[in-house]
């Protein structure tokens, strides 16, 4: 009898270890509030650029393959908190929505680093949000003005490799082939340093037959407060297709600061354009150079839930919102 009990206990332990090697997690963000975008009426806001984030639901899985090797996947879908509609990366209720427009990728990780395939964040985005004082907030004036060093936050059909962390340094390189990008290959890379109070990053991306983009910046956390600064130089802006023979020059600086009072955080980020030019037909056409900025106030109700208020000055327009966000 004792032998049978011991055998059953051993089998239970082995089975438990086997199941522990593979797991799937449901997670996401719910973010909704009330606000006013420039030129529009006050109303409920969800997925706008005055929300802190766009709500989404995600699934991630991981399997321990042994020997330090792991495999995993991630699927994330945007959600409109106003009516429950799903959304794509290009906006809510667009015909032909991508079911998992925020992320859809498979990865393999080990002592060599991580190799990933599918739709995922671009290396440039990961670098820029490392030093931004408001992180990846929708109302970041630098992301709204320059994108992720001219690139999109996420890319489809992307192959990427991220190195292990060496003394706080890591690097990531990504590639989108011609067949997946209108016959134009795209390269994207970053170098990031995160160690103690210091966070810094360099972003670089280039699309075939187009000028390269880059951005660099850093942040220092003094404890109660933090300061950041960055520079962006964009020659090929996502969403803008210039006519043949036309060249874009968009560049500027960003500075930011934040201060913490227990559960309350106040952050300010400003960007000032240094160049806003288009070269066409042997002439340089200069456009208005904007100074944009955001003021963000966050109050933590718990580790997963916070209330926020933001005021965004962008393109000379006033935008503001009041919302609540919960992570699960």
Short mmCIF file of C-alpha atoms in Angstrom, two decimals:
data_model
loop_
_atom_site.label_atom_id
_atom_site.label_comp_id
_atom_site.label_asym_id
_atom_site.label_seq_id
_atom_site.Cartn_x
_atom_site.Cartn_y
_atom_site.Cartn_z
CA UNK A 1 0.00 0.00 0.00
CA UNK A 2 2.77 2.39 0.94
CA UNK A 3 4.57 1.58 -2.31
CA UNK A 4 1.43 2.35 -4.29
CA UNK A 5 1.00 5.68 -2.49
CA UNK A 6 4.62 6.61 -3.12
CA UNK A 7 4.28 5.72 -6.78
CA UNK A 8 1.09 7.78 -7.09
CA UNK A 9 2.76 10.76 -5.38
CA UNK A 10 5.77 10.51 -7.71
CA UNK A 11 3.48 10.33 -10.76
CA UNK A 12 1.57 13.38 -9.55
CA UNK A 13 4.79 15.36 -9.16
CA UNK A 14 6.03 14.37 -12.61
CA UNK A 15 2.68 15.24 -14.21
CA UNK A 16 2.62 18.59 -12.41
CA UNK A 17 6.13 19.40 -13.65
CA UNK A 18 5.15 18.49 -17.20
CA UNK A 19 2.11 20.74 -17.13
CA UNK A 20 4.16 23.56 -15.55
CA UNK A 21 6.43 23.54 -18.58
CA UNK A 22 3.68 24.95 -20.80
CA UNK A 23 1.23 27.76 -19.98
CA UNK A 24 -1.19 30.17 -21.67
CA UNK A 25 -2.13 33.50 -20.07
CA UNK A 26 -5.04 35.84 -20.75
CA UNK A 27 -4.15 39.52 -20.17
CA UNK A 28 -4.87 43.01 -21.44
CA UNK A 29 -5.66 46.65 -20.81
CA UNK A 30 -9.01 48.42 -20.39
CA UNK A 31 -8.67 52.19 -20.90
CA UNK A 32 -11.64 54.56 -21.26
CA UNK A 33 -12.57 58.10 -20.29
CA UNK A 34 -14.08 61.39 -21.35
CA UNK A 35 -12.33 64.07 -23.34
CA UNK A 36 -12.22 66.53 -26.19
CA UNK A 37 -10.09 66.46 -29.31
CA UNK A 38 -9.37 69.71 -31.16
CA UNK A 39 -12.32 70.63 -33.39
CA UNK A 40 -14.64 68.02 -31.89
CA UNK A 41 -17.26 67.86 -29.15
CA UNK A 42 -16.64 66.46 -25.68
CA UNK A 43 -17.51 62.79 -25.40
CA UNK A 44 -16.39 59.35 -24.33
CA UNK A 45 -12.88 58.47 -25.49
CA UNK A 46 -11.47 55.05 -26.29
CA UNK A 47 -8.51 54.39 -28.56
CA UNK A 48 -7.91 58.08 -29.26
CA UNK A 49 -4.63 59.96 -29.00
CA UNK A 50 -5.77 61.47 -25.70
CA UNK A 51 -6.25 58.05 -24.10
CA UNK A 52 -3.23 56.76 -22.23
CA UNK A 53 -3.40 53.51 -24.21
CA UNK A 54 -5.72 51.81 -26.65
CA UNK A 55 -7.57 48.97 -24.91
CA UNK A 56 -6.69 45.44 -25.95
CA UNK A 57 -7.03 41.80 -24.98
CA UNK A 58 -4.17 39.36 -25.42
CA UNK A 59 -3.11 35.75 -25.15
CA UNK A 60 0.45 34.64 -24.58
CA UNK A 61 1.87 31.19 -24.26
CA UNK A 62 5.24 29.80 -23.32
CA UNK A 63 6.71 26.31 -23.34
CA UNK A 64 9.94 25.24 -21.66
CA UNK A 65 11.72 23.04 -24.18
CA UNK A 66 14.55 22.19 -21.81
CA UNK A 67 18.21 23.09 -21.89
CA UNK A 68 17.41 26.77 -21.45
CA UNK A 69 15.35 26.86 -24.67
CA UNK A 70 11.80 28.29 -24.68
CA UNK A 71 9.12 28.80 -27.33
CA UNK A 72 6.17 31.13 -27.12
CA UNK A 73 3.51 33.11 -28.92
CA UNK A 74 1.56 36.35 -28.48
CA UNK A 75 -1.81 37.41 -29.90
CA UNK A 76 -3.28 40.85 -29.10
CA UNK A 77 -6.50 42.43 -30.36
CA UNK A 78 -7.57 46.06 -29.97
CA UNK A 79 -10.96 46.69 -28.36
CA UNK A 80 -13.21 49.76 -28.48
CA UNK A 81 -14.43 50.31 -24.91
CA UNK A 82 -17.32 52.49 -26.09
CA UNK A 83 -19.24 49.72 -27.85
CA UNK A 84 -17.11 46.59 -27.57
CA UNK A 85 -16.15 46.56 -31.24
CA UNK A 86 -12.81 45.08 -32.24
CA UNK A 87 -10.31 47.34 -33.90
CA UNK A 88 -7.34 47.20 -36.23
CA UNK A 89 -3.95 48.84 -36.02
CA UNK A 90 -5.24 51.53 -38.39
CA UNK A 91 -8.34 52.51 -36.45
CA UNK A 92 -11.64 51.23 -35.14
CA UNK A 93 -14.34 49.76 -37.33
CA UNK A 94 -12.24 49.85 -40.49
CA UNK A 95 -13.33 47.47 -43.22
CA UNK A 96 -10.94 44.53 -43.27
CA UNK A 97 -9.93 44.80 -39.60
CA UNK A 98 -7.02 42.65 -38.53
CA UNK A 99 -8.31 40.34 -35.80
CA UNK A 100 -5.01 40.52 -33.92
CA UNK A 101 -3.75 43.85 -35.24
CA UNK A 102 -1.71 44.69 -32.15
CA UNK A 103 0.42 41.55 -32.09
CA UNK A 104 0.56 38.12 -33.71
CA UNK A 105 3.94 36.45 -33.40
CA UNK A 106 5.86 33.30 -32.51
CA UNK A 107 9.27 33.32 -30.84
CA UNK A 108 12.13 31.07 -29.79
CA UNK A 109 14.45 32.11 -26.94
CA UNK A 110 17.59 30.75 -25.35
CA UNK A 111 21.06 31.75 -24.27
CA UNK A 112 21.58 33.06 -27.81
CA UNK A 113 18.81 35.67 -27.42
CA UNK A 114 15.31 35.76 -28.92
CA UNK A 115 14.23 35.17 -32.52
CA UNK A 116 10.68 36.29 -33.40
CA UNK A 117 8.44 36.12 -36.50
CA UNK A 118 5.12 37.83 -37.21
CA UNK A 119 3.51 41.12 -36.31
CA UNK A 120 5.30 42.83 -33.45
CA UNK A 121 6.77 46.09 -32.13
CA UNK A 122 9.55 47.55 -34.25
CA UNK A 123 13.02 47.94 -32.71
CA UNK A 124 12.76 51.71 -33.26
CA UNK A 125 9.56 51.83 -31.18
CA UNK A 126 11.18 49.84 -28.38
CA UNK A 127 14.09 52.28 -28.31
CA UNK A 128 12.05 55.51 -28.38
CA UNK A 129 9.66 54.38 -25.63
CA UNK A 130 12.65 53.44 -23.45
CA UNK A 131 13.59 57.06 -22.86
CA UNK A 132 10.28 58.88 -23.36
CA UNK A 133 9.09 60.38 -20.07
CA UNK A 134 5.50 59.31 -20.86
CA UNK A 135 6.59 55.94 -22.30
CA UNK A 136 4.28 54.49 -24.90
CA UNK A 137 1.30 56.73 -24.09
CA UNK A 138 -0.92 57.57 -27.06
CA UNK A 139 -0.57 61.26 -26.25
CA UNK A 140 3.24 61.26 -26.46
CA UNK A 141 4.02 64.36 -28.59
CA UNK A 142 7.21 62.78 -29.92
CA UNK A 143 5.39 59.64 -31.14
CA UNK A 144 2.59 61.73 -32.61
CA UNK A 145 5.05 64.00 -34.46
CA UNK A 146 7.87 61.68 -35.51
CA UNK A 147 6.46 58.19 -35.08
CA UNK A 148 9.01 55.65 -33.92
CA UNK A 149 11.94 57.35 -35.62
CA UNK A 150 9.72 57.74 -38.69
CA UNK A 151 8.62 54.11 -38.48
CA UNK A 152 5.35 52.59 -37.30
CA UNK A 153 5.03 51.25 -33.77
CA UNK A 154 4.45 47.76 -35.16
CA UNK A 155 5.30 45.92 -38.34
CA UNK A 156 3.73 42.91 -40.02
CA UNK A 157 5.70 40.02 -41.54
CA UNK A 158 8.68 41.01 -39.42
CA UNK A 159 11.68 38.81 -38.65
CA UNK A 160 13.53 40.07 -35.58
CA UNK A 161 16.42 39.05 -33.34
CA UNK A 162 17.22 40.49 -29.91
CA UNK A 163 20.49 39.80 -28.15
CA UNK A 164 20.83 38.82 -24.50
CA UNK A 165 21.54 41.70 -22.10
CA UNK A 166 25.26 42.31 -21.50
CA UNK A 167 26.01 44.76 -18.70
CA UNK A 168 22.76 46.62 -19.36
CA UNK A 169 23.26 46.70 -23.16
CA UNK A 170 21.05 44.89 -25.66
CA UNK A 171 20.44 45.20 -29.39
CA UNK A 172 17.61 44.24 -31.69
CA UNK A 173 17.49 43.99 -35.47
CA UNK A 174 14.42 43.40 -37.66
CA UNK A 175 13.81 42.76 -41.34
CA UNK A 176 10.75 42.85 -43.58
CA UNK A 177 11.32 41.28 -46.98
CA UNK A 178 10.44 42.79 -50.37
CA UNK A 179 7.59 40.37 -50.88
CA UNK A 180 5.89 41.65 -47.72
CA UNK A 181 6.49 45.39 -48.18
CA UNK A 182 5.51 46.53 -51.69
CA UNK A 183 8.74 45.20 -53.20
CA UNK A 184 10.86 47.31 -50.83
CA UNK A 185 12.86 45.59 -48.10
CA UNK A 186 12.92 47.31 -44.72
CA UNK A 187 15.55 47.19 -41.97
CA UNK A 188 15.10 48.33 -38.38
CA UNK A 189 17.46 48.15 -35.43
CA UNK A 190 18.14 49.51 -31.98
CA UNK A 191 20.73 49.57 -29.22
CA UNK A 192 19.35 50.00 -25.71
CA UNK A 193 21.08 50.54 -22.38
CA UNK A 194 19.14 50.08 -19.14
CA UNK A 195 21.02 49.89 -15.89
CA UNK A 196 19.89 51.33 -12.58
CA UNK A 197 18.65 54.91 -12.97
CA UNK A 198 19.88 55.24 -16.58
CA UNK A 199 17.90 54.31 -19.71
CA UNK A 200 19.08 55.22 -23.20
CA UNK A 201 18.46 54.09 -26.74
CA UNK A 202 19.40 54.50 -30.38
CA UNK A 203 16.91 53.73 -33.17
CA UNK A 204 17.68 53.37 -36.88
CA UNK A 205 15.50 52.19 -39.75
CA UNK A 206 15.66 52.26 -43.53
CA UNK A 207 13.34 51.27 -46.36
CA UNK A 208 14.91 50.29 -49.66
CA UNK A 209 15.39 53.24 -52.08
CA UNK A 210 14.59 55.74 -49.31
CA UNK A 211 16.59 57.80 -46.84
CA UNK A 212 17.28 56.38 -43.39
CA UNK A 213 15.69 57.60 -40.15
CA UNK A 214 17.23 57.69 -36.70
CA UNK A 215 16.53 58.85 -33.15
CA UNK A 216 18.47 58.77 -29.92
CA UNK A 217 17.83 59.79 -26.36
CA UNK A 218 18.20 59.05 -22.69
CA UNK A 219 16.48 59.26 -19.33
CA UNK A 220 17.83 59.51 -15.79
CA UNK A 221 15.72 58.61 -12.79
CA UNK A 222 16.80 60.49 -9.67
CA UNK A 223 14.26 58.67 -7.51
CA UNK A 224 11.56 61.20 -6.78
CA UNK A 225 11.91 62.78 -10.23
CA UNK A 226 13.25 61.92 -13.68
CA UNK A 227 14.52 63.85 -16.71
CA UNK A 228 14.73 62.85 -20.37
CA UNK A 229 15.93 64.25 -23.70
CA UNK A 230 16.02 62.99 -27.27
CA UNK A 231 16.62 63.89 -30.89
CA UNK A 232 14.70 62.69 -33.98
CA UNK A 233 15.75 62.88 -37.63
CA UNK A 234 13.16 61.60 -40.10
CA UNK A 235 13.52 61.42 -43.88
CA UNK A 236 10.91 58.74 -44.58
CA UNK A 237 7.76 59.16 -42.46
CA UNK A 238 5.30 56.28 -42.09
CA UNK A 239 1.95 57.08 -43.69
CA UNK A 240 3.45 59.74 -45.98
CA UNK A 241 4.25 58.79 -49.58
CA UNK A 242 5.95 61.74 -51.31
CA UNK A 243 5.75 62.18 -55.10
CA UNK A 244 8.72 61.03 -57.16
CA UNK A 245 11.70 63.36 -56.74
CA UNK A 246 10.40 64.73 -53.45
CA UNK A 247 12.47 64.54 -50.27
CA UNK A 248 11.21 65.05 -46.73
CA UNK A 249 13.21 66.49 -43.85
CA UNK A 250 11.63 66.36 -40.40
CA UNK A 251 13.74 66.77 -37.28
CA UNK A 252 13.47 68.00 -33.74
CA UNK A 253 14.24 67.72 -30.05
CA UNK A 254 12.26 66.35 -27.12
CA UNK A 255 12.67 67.04 -23.42
CA UNK A 256 10.67 65.74 -20.49
CA UNK A 257 10.45 65.56 -16.76
CA UNK A 258 8.36 63.80 -14.13
CA UNK A 259 7.96 63.97 -10.37
CA UNK A 260 6.39 61.43 -7.99
CA UNK A 261 4.38 62.16 -4.85
CA UNK A 262 3.49 58.76 -3.39
CA UNK A 263 0.59 57.59 -5.61
CA UNK A 264 0.58 60.76 -7.71
CA UNK A 265 2.83 61.33 -10.75
CA UNK A 266 3.12 64.52 -12.78
CA UNK A 267 4.90 64.38 -16.15
CA UNK A 268 5.60 66.92 -18.87
CA UNK A 269 7.04 66.23 -22.33
CA UNK A 270 7.79 68.83 -25.00
CA UNK A 271 9.01 68.56 -28.58
CA UNK A 272 10.31 71.34 -30.80
CA UNK A 273 10.75 70.90 -34.54
CA UNK A 274 14.12 71.94 -35.93
CA UNK A 275 13.25 71.11 -39.55
CA UNK A 276 9.98 70.71 -41.41
CA UNK A 277 10.91 70.82 -45.09
CA UNK A 278 10.08 69.20 -48.41
CA UNK A 279 12.54 69.38 -51.30
CA UNK A 280 10.80 69.27 -54.69
CA UNK A 281 11.49 70.54 -58.21
CA UNK A 282 14.88 72.01 -57.26
CA UNK A 283 13.34 74.05 -54.45
CA UNK A 284 13.08 73.66 -50.69
CA UNK A 285 9.62 74.31 -49.28
CA UNK A 286 9.66 75.14 -45.58
CA UNK A 287 6.62 74.65 -43.39
CA UNK A 288 5.65 75.81 -39.93
CA UNK A 289 7.76 74.32 -37.15
CA UNK A 290 5.59 73.35 -34.20
CA UNK A 291 6.26 73.14 -30.50
CA UNK A 292 4.05 70.39 -29.08
CA UNK A 293 3.64 69.30 -25.50
CA UNK A 294 1.69 67.17 -23.05
CA UNK A 295 0.99 67.44 -19.34
CA UNK A 296 0.06 64.14 -17.70
CA UNK A 297 -1.26 63.56 -14.20
CA UNK A 298 -1.65 59.97 -12.93
CA UNK A 299 -3.04 58.72 -9.64
CA UNK A 300 -2.46 55.05 -8.79
CA UNK A 301 -5.43 53.32 -7.16
CA UNK A 302 -3.52 50.02 -7.08
CA UNK A 303 -0.65 48.31 -8.89
CA UNK A 304 -2.95 47.60 -11.84
CA UNK A 305 -5.38 50.52 -11.88
CA UNK A 306 -4.83 54.26 -12.17
CA UNK A 307 -6.74 57.40 -13.07
CA UNK A 308 -5.20 59.97 -15.39
CA UNK A 309 -5.73 63.44 -16.78
CA UNK A 310 -3.86 64.80 -19.80
CA UNK A 311 -3.62 67.97 -21.84
CA UNK A 312 -2.02 67.72 -25.28
CA UNK A 313 -1.10 70.74 -27.37
CA UNK A 314 -0.52 69.50 -30.91
CA UNK A 315 -0.50 71.31 -34.28
CA UNK A 316 -1.76 74.39 -32.48
CA UNK A 317 -4.84 72.53 -31.22
CA UNK A 318 -5.93 71.82 -27.65
CA UNK A 319 -6.83 68.27 -26.62
CA UNK A 320 -7.60 66.98 -23.16
CA UNK A 321 -8.93 63.89 -21.47
CA UNK A 322 -9.78 62.30 -18.14
CA UNK A 323 -9.69 58.52 -17.93
CA UNK A 324 -9.09 55.34 -16.00
CA UNK A 325 -6.98 52.36 -16.93
CA UNK A 326 -6.94 48.82 -15.56
CA UNK A 327 -4.46 46.09 -16.46
CA UNK A 328 -5.38 42.46 -16.04
#
